[in-house]
Protein backbone atom coordinates (compact mmCIF):
# COMPACT_ATOMS: atom_id res chain seq x y z
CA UNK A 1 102.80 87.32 129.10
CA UNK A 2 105.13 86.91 132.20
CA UNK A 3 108.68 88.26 131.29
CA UNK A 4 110.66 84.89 132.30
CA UNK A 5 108.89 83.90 128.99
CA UNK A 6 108.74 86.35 127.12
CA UNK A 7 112.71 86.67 127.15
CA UNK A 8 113.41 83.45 126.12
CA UNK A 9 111.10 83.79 123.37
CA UNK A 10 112.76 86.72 122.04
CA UNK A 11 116.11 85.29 121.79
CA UNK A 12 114.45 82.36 119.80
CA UNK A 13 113.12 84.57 117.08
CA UNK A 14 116.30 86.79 117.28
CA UNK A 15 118.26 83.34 116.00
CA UNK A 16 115.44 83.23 112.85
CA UNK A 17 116.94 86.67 111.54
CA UNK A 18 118.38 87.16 108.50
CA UNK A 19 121.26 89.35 109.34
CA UNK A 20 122.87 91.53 106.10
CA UNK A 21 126.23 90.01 104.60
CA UNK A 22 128.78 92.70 105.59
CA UNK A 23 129.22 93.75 102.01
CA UNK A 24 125.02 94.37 102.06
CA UNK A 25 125.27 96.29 105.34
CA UNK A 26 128.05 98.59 103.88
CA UNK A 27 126.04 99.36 100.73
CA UNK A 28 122.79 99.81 102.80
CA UNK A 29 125.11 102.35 104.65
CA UNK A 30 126.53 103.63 101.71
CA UNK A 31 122.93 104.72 100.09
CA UNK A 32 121.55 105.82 103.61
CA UNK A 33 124.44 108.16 104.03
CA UNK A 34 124.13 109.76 100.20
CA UNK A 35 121.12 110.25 100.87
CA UNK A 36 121.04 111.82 104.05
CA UNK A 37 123.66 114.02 102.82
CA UNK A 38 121.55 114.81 99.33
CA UNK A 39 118.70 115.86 101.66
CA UNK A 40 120.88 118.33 103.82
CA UNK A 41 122.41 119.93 101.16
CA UNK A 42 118.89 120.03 99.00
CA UNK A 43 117.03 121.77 101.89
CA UNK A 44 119.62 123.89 103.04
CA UNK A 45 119.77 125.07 99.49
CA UNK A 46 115.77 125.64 99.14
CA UNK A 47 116.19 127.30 102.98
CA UNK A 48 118.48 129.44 101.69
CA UNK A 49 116.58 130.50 98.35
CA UNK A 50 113.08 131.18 100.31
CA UNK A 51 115.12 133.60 103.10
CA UNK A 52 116.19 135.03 100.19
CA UNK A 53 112.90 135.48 98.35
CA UNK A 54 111.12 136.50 101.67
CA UNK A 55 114.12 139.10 102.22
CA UNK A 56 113.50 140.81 98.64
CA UNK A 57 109.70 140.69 99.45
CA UNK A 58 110.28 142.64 102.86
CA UNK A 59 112.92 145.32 101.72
């Protein structure tokens, strides 16, 4: 497919999109940011308890 129609068709599916509400995107960003944050502080905390454990194994 030649690019002088390819583009063209790309901007005609990009109008069929169903683009979030803004409410929906700032809830979507809401959840993805909780949970990014959960994840940090869960494996920081389970990095933290296995240097531990291996420390008390080694001494």
């Amino acid at each position: 497919m030649r690019i002088t129609k390819f583009l063209p068709e790309v901007a005609r599916e990009m109008r069929k999109v169903s683009w979030p509400k803004r409410r929906e995107l700032f809830r979507y960003t809401v959840v993805v940011l909780t949970t990014v944050v959960f994840m940090a502080l869960f494996f920081t905390v389970v990095d933290l308890g296995f240097s531990e454990l291996i420390r008390l194994i080694l001494e």
